Structure formats: structure tokens, C-alpha cells
Short mmCIF file of C-alpha atoms in Angstrom, two decimals:
data_model
loop_
_atom_site.label_atom_id
_atom_site.label_comp_id
_atom_site.label_asym_id
_atom_site.label_seq_id
_atom_site.Cartn_x
_atom_site.Cartn_y
_atom_site.Cartn_z
CA MET V 13 0.01 -0.01 0.00
CA ASP V 14 1.28 3.44 -0.95
CA ILE V 15 0.45 5.79 1.90
CA LYS V 16 0.98 8.89 -0.26
CA ASN V 17 -1.75 7.71 -2.62
CA MET V 18 -3.98 7.12 0.37
CA LEU V 19 -3.39 10.68 1.51
CA ARG V 20 -4.31 12.04 -1.89
CA LYS V 21 -7.69 10.33 -1.61
CA LEU V 22 -8.50 11.96 1.69
CA SER V 23 -11.02 14.72 1.44
CA ARG V 24 -10.09 18.14 2.76
CA THR V 25 -13.51 19.73 3.34
CA GLY V 26 -17.09 19.09 2.39
CA ASP V 27 -20.53 18.35 3.78
CA THR V 28 -20.83 14.72 2.68
CA TYR V 29 -21.20 12.25 5.53
CA GLU V 30 -19.65 8.80 5.58
CA ASN V 31 -21.79 5.86 6.68
CA THR V 32 -18.98 3.57 7.88
CA ALA V 33 -16.47 4.10 10.66
CA LEU V 34 -13.52 1.93 11.79
CA ALA V 35 -12.67 2.33 15.44
CA PHE V 36 -9.08 1.69 16.47
CA ASN V 37 -7.63 1.14 19.93
CA ALA V 38 -4.45 2.63 21.45
CA LYS V 39 -2.30 -0.10 19.84
CA GLY V 40 -3.52 0.67 16.33
CA ASP V 41 -5.73 -2.43 16.00
CA VAL V 42 -9.28 -2.37 14.63
CA MET V 43 -11.72 -2.78 17.52
CA ASP V 44 -15.05 -2.68 15.67
CA ILE V 45 -16.74 -1.60 12.47
CA TYR V 46 -19.73 0.78 12.83
CA ALA V 47 -22.44 1.62 10.34
CA CYS V 48 -24.84 4.55 10.39
CA SER V 49 -28.39 4.66 9.07
CA LYS V 50 -28.91 7.54 6.65
CA SER V 51 -32.30 8.51 8.09
CA GLU V 52 -31.73 8.53 11.87
CA ARG V 53 -27.94 9.07 11.93
CA ILE V 54 -27.59 6.44 14.69
CA TRP V 55 -24.44 4.35 14.76
CA HIS V 56 -24.54 0.63 15.46
CA ARG V 57 -21.88 -2.09 15.55
CA THR V 58 -21.61 -4.39 12.53
CA THR V 59 -19.47 -7.44 11.91
CA THR V 60 -19.78 -7.33 8.11
CA SER V 61 -16.67 -6.23 6.30
CA ALA V 62 -16.69 -4.73 2.84
CA GLU V 63 -16.72 -7.46 0.20
CA THR V 64 -17.04 -5.37 -2.93
CA LYS V 65 -14.33 -5.16 -5.60
CA SER V 66 -13.70 -1.48 -4.96
CA PRO V 67 -12.88 -0.44 -1.38
CA THR V 68 -15.69 1.13 0.63
CA SER V 69 -15.01 4.62 1.95
CA CYS V 70 -14.90 4.96 5.71
CA ILE V 71 -13.84 7.15 8.61
CA VAL V 72 -10.88 6.17 10.81
CA VAL V 73 -11.72 7.07 14.44
CA LEU V 74 -8.83 7.03 16.89
CA PRO V 75 -9.31 6.99 20.69
CA PRO V 76 -8.54 10.11 22.70
CA GLY V 77 -5.00 10.67 23.84
CA LEU V 78 -3.11 9.16 20.87
CA ALA V 79 -2.13 12.51 19.35
CA ALA V 80 0.65 14.61 20.89
CA LEU V 81 -0.87 18.02 21.58
CA ARG V 82 1.25 21.18 21.73
CA LYS V 83 -0.04 24.70 22.45
CA SER V 84 1.44 28.20 22.39
CA PRO V 85 -0.16 31.62 22.99
CA VAL V 86 0.83 34.62 20.83
CA PRO V 87 -0.07 38.06 22.19
CA LYS V 88 -0.27 39.63 18.70
CA ASN V 89 -3.18 38.93 16.39
CA ASN V 90 -0.93 37.62 13.64
CA ARG V 91 -1.61 34.08 12.51
CA LYS V 92 1.73 33.79 10.71
CA ASP V 93 3.62 34.64 13.92
CA ALA V 94 1.43 32.26 15.88
CA ALA V 95 2.08 29.43 13.42
CA ALA V 96 5.86 30.08 13.53
CA VAL V 97 5.94 30.11 17.35
CA LEU V 98 3.80 27.00 17.57
CA GLY V 99 5.96 25.20 15.01
CA ALA V 100 9.12 25.99 16.97
CA GLU V 101 7.46 24.87 20.21
CA THR V 102 6.36 21.60 18.62
CA GLU V 103 9.84 20.81 17.30
CA ARG V 104 11.36 21.68 20.68
CA THR V 105 9.05 19.57 22.84
CA LEU V 106 8.45 16.52 20.63
CA ILE V 107 10.70 13.63 21.50
CA ARG V 108 10.70 12.43 17.91
CA ASN V 109 11.29 14.31 14.70
CA PRO V 110 8.06 16.20 13.87
CA GLN V 111 8.73 15.59 10.14
CA LEU V 112 8.14 11.83 10.68
CA GLY V 113 4.44 12.27 11.29
CA CYS V 114 1.33 14.26 10.53
CA ALA V 115 0.64 17.61 12.17
CA GLU V 116 -2.56 19.66 12.04
CA THR V 117 -2.64 23.20 13.53
CA ARG V 118 -5.70 25.13 14.60
CA MET V 119 -5.92 28.76 15.65
CA ILE V 120 -8.49 30.38 17.93
CA SER V 121 -8.83 34.07 18.88
CA LEU V 122 -8.88 34.74 22.61
CA GLU V 123 -8.84 37.93 24.68
CA GLN V 124 -5.06 37.76 24.98
CA GLY V 125 -4.51 37.21 21.23
CA ILE V 126 -4.06 34.22 18.98
CA PHE V 127 -3.88 30.75 20.60
CA GLY V 128 -2.58 27.86 18.49
CA VAL V 129 -2.85 24.14 19.07
CA THR V 130 -1.06 21.38 17.08
CA ALA V 131 -2.00 17.69 17.04
CA TRP V 132 0.78 15.35 15.86
CA LEU V 133 0.42 11.66 14.91
CA PRO V 134 3.39 9.39 14.15
CA SER V 135 3.76 7.85 10.70
CA GLU V 136 3.91 4.32 12.12
CA LEU V 137 0.38 4.65 13.55
CA LEU V 138 -1.04 5.97 10.31
CA TYR V 139 0.64 3.17 8.36
CA LEU V 140 -0.90 0.59 10.67
CA CYS V 141 -4.37 2.14 10.48
CA PHE V 142 -4.32 2.41 6.67
CA GLU V 143 -2.97 -1.11 6.20
CA GLN V 144 -5.59 -2.67 8.46
CA SER V 145 -8.34 -0.61 6.80
CA GLU V 146 -7.21 -1.88 3.42
CA ALA V 147 -7.11 -5.44 4.77
CA GLU V 148 -10.72 -5.06 5.89
CA GLY V 149 -11.67 -3.76 2.44
CA PHE V 150 -12.08 -0.08 3.29
CA ALA V 151 -10.53 3.15 2.01
CA PRO V 152 -10.15 5.86 4.70
CA LYS V 153 -11.59 9.25 3.73
CA ALA V 154 -10.95 11.01 7.05
CA VAL V 155 -8.99 10.53 10.25
CA LEU V 156 -10.87 11.81 13.29
CA LEU V 157 -9.65 12.57 16.77
CA PRO V 158 -12.45 12.91 19.36
CA GLU V 159 -10.75 15.86 21.08
CA TYR V 160 -10.56 17.66 17.69
CA ASN V 161 -14.03 16.83 16.34
CA LEU V 162 -16.73 17.25 19.00
CA ALA V 163 -20.10 17.98 17.45
CA SER V 164 -20.80 20.99 19.71
CA SER V 165 -18.69 24.12 19.34
CA ALA V 166 -19.69 25.43 22.80
CA PRO V 167 -17.22 25.31 25.70
CA ALA V 168 -17.19 21.77 27.12
CA LEU V 169 -15.15 19.31 29.17
CA PHE V 170 -14.33 15.97 27.57
CA ILE V 171 -13.21 13.20 29.93
CA SER V 172 -12.05 9.80 28.75
CA CYS V 173 -9.92 6.91 29.91
CA MET V 174 -7.85 4.75 27.60
CA ASP V 175 -4.70 2.68 28.01
CA LYS V 176 -4.65 3.24 31.81
CA THR V 177 -4.61 7.06 31.39
CA VAL V 178 -7.33 9.56 32.21
CA ASN V 179 -7.50 12.41 29.65
CA ILE V 180 -9.29 15.66 30.53
CA TYR V 181 -9.77 18.30 27.82
CA PHE V 182 -11.30 21.78 27.83
CA ILE V 183 -12.62 22.25 24.27
CA ASN V 184 -14.02 25.38 22.67
CA GLU V 185 -14.82 25.81 18.98
CA HIS V 186 -13.60 22.25 18.25
CA THR V 187 -10.14 23.13 19.64
CA PRO V 188 -8.65 21.72 22.88
CA LEU V 189 -7.25 24.72 24.77
CA THR V 190 -6.06 23.05 27.95
CA TRP V 191 -5.71 19.41 28.96
CA GLN V 192 -4.33 17.04 31.56
CA SER V 193 -3.30 13.37 31.31
CA LEU V 194 -3.41 11.47 34.63
CA PRO V 195 -2.26 7.86 35.12
CA ILE V 196 -4.68 5.56 36.94
CA GLY V 197 -3.67 5.45 40.58
CA GLY V 198 -2.05 8.89 40.40
CA PRO V 199 -3.64 12.30 41.08
CA SER V 200 -7.41 12.34 41.53
CA ILE V 201 -9.77 13.18 38.67
CA GLY V 202 -11.04 16.14 40.68
CA ALA V 203 -7.51 17.61 40.89
CA GLY V 204 -7.08 17.21 37.13
CA ILE V 205 -10.47 18.84 36.37
CA LYS V 206 -9.65 21.75 38.71
CA ALA V 207 -6.26 22.27 37.02
CA VAL V 208 -7.86 22.30 33.58
CA LEU V 209 -10.56 24.77 34.68
CA ASP V 210 -8.00 27.08 36.27
CA GLU V 211 -5.90 27.15 33.08
CA ALA V 212 -9.01 27.87 30.99
CA ARG V 213 -10.01 30.68 33.36
CA GLU V 214 -6.55 32.23 32.93
CA LEU V 215 -7.13 32.27 29.17
CA GLY V 216 -10.40 34.12 29.68
CA GLU V 217 -12.62 31.18 28.72
CA PRO V 218 -16.17 30.85 30.13
CA GLN V 219 -17.47 28.00 32.29
CA PRO V 220 -18.13 24.76 30.36
CA GLN V 221 -21.73 24.37 29.29
CA HIS V 222 -21.63 20.58 29.54
CA VAL V 223 -19.32 17.70 30.36
CA LEU V 224 -18.93 14.68 28.08
CA VAL V 225 -17.77 11.55 29.89
CA TRP V 226 -16.86 8.56 27.71
CA ASP V 227 -17.20 5.14 29.37
CA SER V 228 -14.55 3.02 27.60
CA SER V 229 -15.08 -0.07 29.77
CA GLU V 230 -16.26 -2.07 26.76
CA VAL V 231 -12.93 -1.65 24.96
CA SER V 232 -10.69 -1.46 28.03
CA GLU V 233 -8.87 -4.32 29.73
CA SER V 234 -8.36 -2.54 33.07
CA PRO V 235 -11.08 -2.95 35.80
CA ALA V 236 -10.12 0.43 37.25
CA GLU V 237 -11.23 2.18 34.07
CA ALA V 238 -14.77 0.90 34.55
CA GLN V 239 -15.14 3.19 37.62
CA LEU V 240 -14.18 6.31 35.64
CA PRO V 241 -17.71 7.60 34.78
CA ASP V 242 -18.92 7.53 38.38
CA ARG V 243 -15.75 9.15 39.73
CA ALA V 244 -15.83 11.81 37.01
CA ALA V 245 -19.53 12.59 37.63
CA THR V 246 -18.91 12.93 41.34
CA ALA V 247 -15.94 15.27 40.81
CA VAL V 248 -17.86 17.43 38.31
CA GLY V 249 -20.81 17.66 40.70
CA LYS V 250 -18.57 19.03 43.42
CA LEU V 251 -16.60 21.50 41.26
CA MET V 252 -19.37 22.61 38.83
CA PRO V 253 -22.76 22.03 40.46
CA GLY V 254 -25.62 22.28 38.00
CA THR V 255 -23.50 21.58 34.90
CA GLU V 256 -25.02 19.05 32.46
CA ILE V 257 -23.16 15.72 32.43
CA ILE V 258 -23.47 13.61 29.28
CA ARG V 259 -22.38 10.00 29.80
CA THR V 260 -21.83 7.84 26.74
CA GLU V 261 -20.79 4.19 26.48
CA GLY V 262 -18.78 2.44 23.81
CA MET V 263 -17.44 3.80 20.57
CA ASP V 264 -20.94 3.90 18.97
CA GLY V 265 -22.11 6.23 21.71
CA LEU V 266 -19.08 8.46 21.25
CA LEU V 267 -19.64 8.65 17.51
CA THR V 268 -23.03 10.30 18.07
CA HIS V 269 -21.26 13.24 19.72
CA LEU V 270 -18.65 13.75 16.95
CA ARG V 271 -18.98 15.83 13.84
CA LEU V 272 -18.54 13.32 11.00
CA ARG V 273 -17.98 15.49 7.96
CA ARG V 274 -15.07 14.68 5.70
CA GLU V 275 -12.63 16.94 7.54
CA SER V 276 -9.27 15.22 7.35
CA LEU V 277 -6.71 15.71 10.05
CA LEU V 278 -3.97 15.01 7.54
CA SER V 279 -2.06 17.67 5.58
CA ARG V 280 0.17 16.52 2.72
CA ASN V 281 2.14 19.76 2.71
CA LYS V 282 3.24 19.31 6.33
CA THR V 283 3.80 15.56 6.38
CA ALA V 284 6.78 13.36 5.57
CA PHE V 285 6.30 9.62 5.38
CA ARG V 286 8.91 6.89 5.07
CA PRO V 287 8.09 3.89 2.83
CA SER V 288 7.39 0.67 4.73
CA LEU V 289 9.86 -2.22 4.78
CA ASN V 290 7.62 -4.41 2.63
CA GLN V 291 7.44 -1.71 -0.02
CA TRP V 292 11.25 -1.52 -0.16
CA LEU V 293 11.59 -5.28 -0.46
CA ASN V 294 8.98 -5.63 -3.17
CA THR V 295 10.33 -2.82 -5.35
CA PRO V 296 12.57 -4.09 -8.23
CA LEU V 297 15.87 -2.34 -8.79
CA ASN V 298 16.40 -0.32 -11.95
CA THR V 299 19.52 1.35 -13.40
CA LYS V 300 19.10 4.47 -11.25
CA ASP V 301 18.72 2.34 -8.11
CA ILE V 302 21.86 0.34 -8.95
CA LEU V 303 23.83 3.55 -9.51
CA ARG V 304 22.39 4.96 -6.32
CA LEU V 305 23.75 1.89 -4.44
CA ALA V 306 27.07 1.70 -6.37
CA ILE V 307 28.11 5.28 -5.63
CA PRO V 308 28.06 4.84 -1.83
CA VAL V 309 29.94 1.52 -2.15
CA ALA V 310 32.64 3.16 -4.32
CA CYS V 311 32.91 6.02 -1.84
CA ALA V 312 33.31 3.54 1.00
CA ILE V 313 36.13 1.71 -0.84
CA PHE V 314 37.87 4.99 -1.64
CA SER V 315 37.53 6.05 1.99
CA CYS V 316 39.15 2.74 3.12
CA LEU V 317 42.10 3.36 0.73
CA LEU V 318 42.56 6.86 2.07
CA PHE V 319 42.46 5.53 5.61
CA PHE V 320 45.11 2.90 4.81
CA MET V 321 47.42 5.47 3.25
CA ALA V 322 46.94 7.75 6.24
CA VAL V 323 47.88 4.94 8.63
CA VAL V 324 51.05 4.14 6.62
CA ASN V 325 52.04 7.78 6.59
CA LEU V 326 51.47 8.00 10.32
CA TYR V 327 53.74 5.02 10.98
CA ASN V 328 56.51 6.52 8.78
CA ASN V 329 56.35 9.76 10.76
CA GLU V 330 56.59 7.87 14.02
CA ALA V 331 59.66 5.92 12.75
CA ASN V 332 61.44 9.15 11.84
CA ALA V 333 60.63 10.60 15.22
CA LEU V 334 62.06 7.51 16.96
CA GLU V 335 65.29 7.78 14.96
CA LYS V 336 65.77 11.39 16.05
CA GLU V 337 65.18 10.45 19.66
CA ALA V 338 67.81 7.68 19.40
CA SER V 339 70.43 10.16 18.16
CA GLN V 340 69.61 12.51 21.01
CA LEU V 341 70.05 9.67 23.52
CA LYS V 342 73.51 8.98 22.15
CA ILE V 343 74.48 12.61 22.71
CA LEU V 344 73.14 12.50 26.26
CA ALA V 345 75.05 9.31 26.99
CA ALA V 346 78.31 10.99 25.94
CA ARG V 347 77.66 13.71 28.51
CA SER V 348 76.85 11.31 31.36
CA ASP V 349 80.21 11.80 33.19
CA ALA V 350 79.76 15.54 33.47
CA ALA V 351 76.17 15.12 34.60
CA THR V 352 77.19 12.58 37.26
CA GLN V 353 79.82 14.93 38.66
CA ARG V 354 77.32 17.78 38.74
CA ILE V 355 74.84 15.63 40.67
CA ARG V 356 77.50 14.73 43.25
CA THR V 357 78.30 18.44 43.77
CA LEU V 358 74.64 19.31 44.23
CA ALA V 359 74.26 16.51 46.75
CA GLU V 360 77.12 17.90 48.82
CA HIS V 361 75.62 21.37 48.74
CA ARG V 362 72.28 19.91 49.85
CA ARG V 363 73.87 18.24 52.85
CA ASP V 364 75.52 21.56 53.84
CA ILE V 365 72.20 23.36 53.56
CA LEU V 366 70.33 20.76 55.62
CA ARG V 367 72.96 20.95 58.29
CA TYR V 368 72.11 24.59 59.08
CA THR V 369 68.33 24.41 58.38
CA THR V 370 66.29 21.23 58.79
CA ASP V 371 68.79 19.41 60.97
CA LYS V 372 68.78 22.13 63.65
CA PRO V 373 66.45 20.90 66.42
CA PHE V 374 63.74 22.63 68.39
CA VAL V 375 63.31 25.56 66.01
CA PHE V 376 59.62 24.89 65.39
CA SER V 377 58.92 24.13 69.07
CA MET V 378 60.53 27.42 70.16
CA PHE V 379 58.27 29.53 67.91
CA LYS V 380 55.25 27.49 68.89
CA ASN V 381 55.84 28.00 72.63
CA LEU V 382 56.68 31.72 72.12
CA ASN V 383 53.45 32.25 70.12
CA ALA V 384 51.44 30.58 72.88
CA ALA V 385 52.98 32.78 75.54
CA VAL V 386 52.20 36.12 73.83
CA PRO V 387 48.93 37.72 75.10
CA LYS V 388 46.50 39.43 72.72
CA GLU V 389 47.45 42.89 74.05
CA VAL V 390 51.19 42.39 73.24
CA LYS V 391 52.69 42.81 69.77
CA ILE V 392 56.24 41.54 68.99
CA SER V 393 58.14 43.58 66.47
CA ASN V 394 61.66 42.09 66.64
CA LEU V 395 63.23 38.76 67.57
CA LYS V 396 66.99 37.97 67.84
CA ILE V 397 68.53 34.57 68.58
CA GLY V 398 72.16 34.36 69.64
CA ARG V 399 74.56 31.44 69.39
CA SER V 400 74.73 31.36 73.19
CA GLY V 401 71.04 30.44 73.37
CA GLU V 402 69.93 33.94 74.42
CA VAL V 403 66.69 35.19 72.83
CA ASN V 404 66.03 38.97 72.59
CA VAL V 405 62.37 39.96 72.07
CA SER V 406 61.17 43.55 71.60
CA GLY V 407 57.71 44.96 70.97
CA ASP V 408 54.74 47.00 72.27
CA ALA V 409 52.22 46.33 74.99
CA ILE V 410 48.96 48.18 75.77
CA ASN V 411 49.82 48.49 79.47
CA GLU V 412 52.06 47.17 82.23
CA VAL V 413 49.61 44.41 83.14
CA SER V 414 49.89 42.84 79.70
CA LEU V 415 53.66 43.07 79.88
CA ILE V 416 53.77 41.34 83.27
CA SER V 417 51.45 38.63 81.94
CA PHE V 418 53.87 38.11 79.03
CA LEU V 419 56.85 37.76 81.43
CA THR V 420 54.91 35.27 83.56
CA ASN V 421 53.99 33.12 80.54
CA LEU V 422 57.65 33.06 79.39
CA ASN V 423 58.90 31.87 82.78
CA THR V 424 56.30 29.12 82.91
CA ALA V 425 56.74 28.02 79.24
CA GLU V 426 58.62 24.84 78.38
CA ASN V 427 62.40 25.26 77.69
CA PHE V 428 62.25 29.05 78.41
CA ASN V 429 64.42 30.18 81.36
CA ASN V 430 65.52 33.39 83.08
CA ALA V 431 63.05 35.72 81.37
CA GLU V 432 63.68 39.29 82.51
CA LEU V 433 62.73 42.78 81.43
CA ALA V 434 65.75 44.51 79.89
CA SER V 435 64.12 47.88 79.22
CA MET V 436 60.72 49.54 79.26
CA SER V 437 59.48 52.97 78.09
CA ARG V 438 56.04 54.55 77.51
CA GLN V 439 55.34 56.26 74.21
CA LYS V 440 53.84 59.76 74.32
CA LEU V 441 51.38 59.55 71.46
CA SER V 442 49.97 56.04 71.66
CA LYS V 443 50.72 55.66 75.43
CA ASN V 444 51.76 52.05 74.74
CA VAL V 445 54.61 50.42 76.66
CA LYS V 446 57.70 49.68 74.54
CA PHE V 447 59.76 46.82 76.00
CA VAL V 448 62.77 44.54 75.52
CA ILE V 449 62.76 41.10 77.16
CA ILE V 450 65.71 38.66 77.30
CA PHE V 451 65.39 34.95 78.08
CA GLU V 452 67.27 31.74 77.41
CA TYR V 453 66.21 28.86 75.18
CA THR V 454 67.86 25.79 76.67
CA PRO V 455 67.82 23.36 73.67
CA TRP V 456 69.26 26.00 71.36
CA LYS V 457 71.99 26.82 73.89
CA GLU V 458 72.87 23.11 74.26
CA PHE V 459 73.03 22.63 70.50
CA PHE V 460 75.50 25.46 69.92
CA ARG V 461 77.60 24.27 72.90
CA GLN V 462 77.96 20.79 71.36
CA GLU V 463 78.75 22.28 67.95
CA SER V 464 81.46 24.49 69.41
CA GLU V 465 83.06 21.53 71.16
CA ALA V 466 82.96 19.52 67.90
CA GLU V 467 84.77 22.31 66.06
CA LYS V 468 87.51 22.49 68.67
#
């Protein structure tokens, strides 16, 4: 089956009604075939398929919630701007490529400006529906979505449950403006209805005139979906008391509330379809097809040759680089004697440096104890350490009490002995006490004594 030819046969507009409808489920399988009497316009289920030589025209009716809906408000009353914004929003939010499906856009004028809504169906679903319709002996003339084709144009709520998902739509002028999809066992139906009504109120829409609740228990496999109509009616009665509630059962009951003119959801100008696998397998190859296949194969072979030459060139460059490195290693080996002598000299210098720095004991402990002995009111400005172990500390103190506290801490600190005040004077401007304190650091004195004896 050629889906493009099927699309060409779909009617765009018109007032002619079709008398046969094929109802599909969420998996894309035909649930039932419905026929309509011309006089009463009442739909009833039929088990008779078309057996004529030419396919019988029909309407493909999909359950609610199959199409991906995207909406976008545009403050300005410019339909071109609204269509551009809505197209960008659809491409941004759709998980799949929007070109691999069918999109239909509708515009409605609100108080805030133009409001656009796009319904998108994947190509795989349309393939499956058209193939099964052809297998049953029918030719689709229109594809109808219930949320896009309610019979009444007045503001209404449409509540349905299919494939374990509750769908709530606020529809005005055959266009769903706000909607919510709730999984069974998730948020309550009342919360979903309230959210939809609040969004519609923000758009400036009036209160719904009626509520259409579709009981899909006949076509559903979930027992929880059978309780949907009662729960929905209870929630509507609490949120919108006095609003008319229309309850319909089965697909034949839903068809009575849909407008069934030949208004196709499909648009050939906005749709891109991929041919099915069977169509590719059954198509014989011609000269153009052979050339079309040979050119990529030749390009692949040429690419492999280029890759092989690039690898060979890379290995040659690496070999040249290794040869240069080997010559440099020979030069370095010739200079090894001078380098070894230089290393020995540096090692001797390092030992000399460590002798007078790291190897001197108690340096860190002296500064640690001295820092712990200094009160907050005393500031040390100068520190001198003599080879005899005498430490000379000078600085400023706020008053004599702080200075006496500093002397007391020095006499009680570990390894500090004979702390005494060498001089003290009071400054005229700041009135601080300038002092000089002398004390002995025993480990330092012992270290220099041993070093002097070793030198003798």
C-alpha cells in the first residue's frame, strides 16, 4: 500500500457524511466496524466487512490521547507569527522528529491574542491504520480525533480513559485549549479537572456548558477504568454544580457526539512519510537504483584506501621521530660523566644546607611556645637569637599588666628560662609600653655548645 496515494484520496472539506467508521484502539488495531443509518444518523456495531471489488469509503476514528498536543499563546493577532511560534514549540518539545508524522494546527482568537494548538500523529500509527483498513476492504476518507471533532462548538469538558490514562480536555470551537493526562492510581480526577478549569479561566474562557464523559469499559482491559464515569460525575458535581453531564458508552455512543464530515486531520504539505519495509523489499531495482547503491559503495572503498594510506604515513612519521630520539640519547650518553659529577656536587651542597636548616632541632617548638605565651594585648616587632642560646624579644604592649602577663608566661613556658625585662618605656602619642625582654632557650644553647666543642 502506498500511503501517499492514500493521503491524496483523503477529502479536505465538504458536507458529505460517511456511513462507515472503523474504530481503532491505542495499539492501532481495529476494535469494531460501525455503520450509520442515513435517516436517523444512529451508529450501530456491525461485523460485516466490505466485500465489494472497490474499497468502501470509511472514517478512521482514533481513541482520545493518541495525538501529541502542543499549544502556544501569541499576544499579537498575527496568525503567521502564531504558526511560527507553535511550530518551533512543537519541534522543541516533541521527542521524535516532527517531520516523521502528521501535524494539524488550529488557531483560535482569545482575549489575549491568537492561541494555536497542534496535534501530531506518528507515521507508524497511520501506516498501521491504513494497512488494516485496506485489509478489511475499506478506503479511509478522514481521520478523526475525538478531542478535535466534537459535534458541539460550545465550551465543554471531555473526559475519557484509555490505555490506563485519564484524559481531561477543555474544548471550545472544536479546539482543545487546555488538557491534563493522569495515570490511573495517580492524582485524583477532581484535581485534574480543577487544574484544567484554572488554566481555561486564565485564558479568559467561560465556564463549560456541559461535560462529556466517555465510558470506555467495553474496549478497556483494566477494571479500574470501569469506575471512571462515576468518579468523574462525582468530581464534576462538586466542582461545577448544575452543569449538564453527558455519559456515553462504547465507541458507537461516542460517534453520536462527533462531527462526522469529511474533515481530514492530515495535511500533505506538512507531512513526511517513510516507505514501509515491505514496499522497499517488493520494489525491483532499476539502473538508477543500482547507481544509487554503487556510488556509496565506491565512496566507501575509496575512503578505506585513504584511511590505509593515512595509517602508513602515520607510521612513517613515528619511525622518523624515533630515529631522532635515538640520536639525542647517544648525545646524552656521551655527557653522562659531566652530569654525574654535577649531581654529586649538588648532593654535597644539599647536605651543607640541611645541616644549618632542617637538621637544627627545636626551632619549630621554640616559635610554637613563644606564640602561645604572647597575650592578645602584646605585639612583638623584633626577635633575635644568639649562638649562646639567648633570645632577645622587643615589641609593644597596651599597658604594664599585659607586659607582666607576658613575662609570667615566658617563665612558665617549656624550655624558656631566666626571662627578665631589659628595658621599658612609655610612648607619648599612643601611650603604649615599649619593652625589651631577654630569656634563654635551653635546647638552642645546648646545640651550639655541642657544635662548638665539635669544632675544637
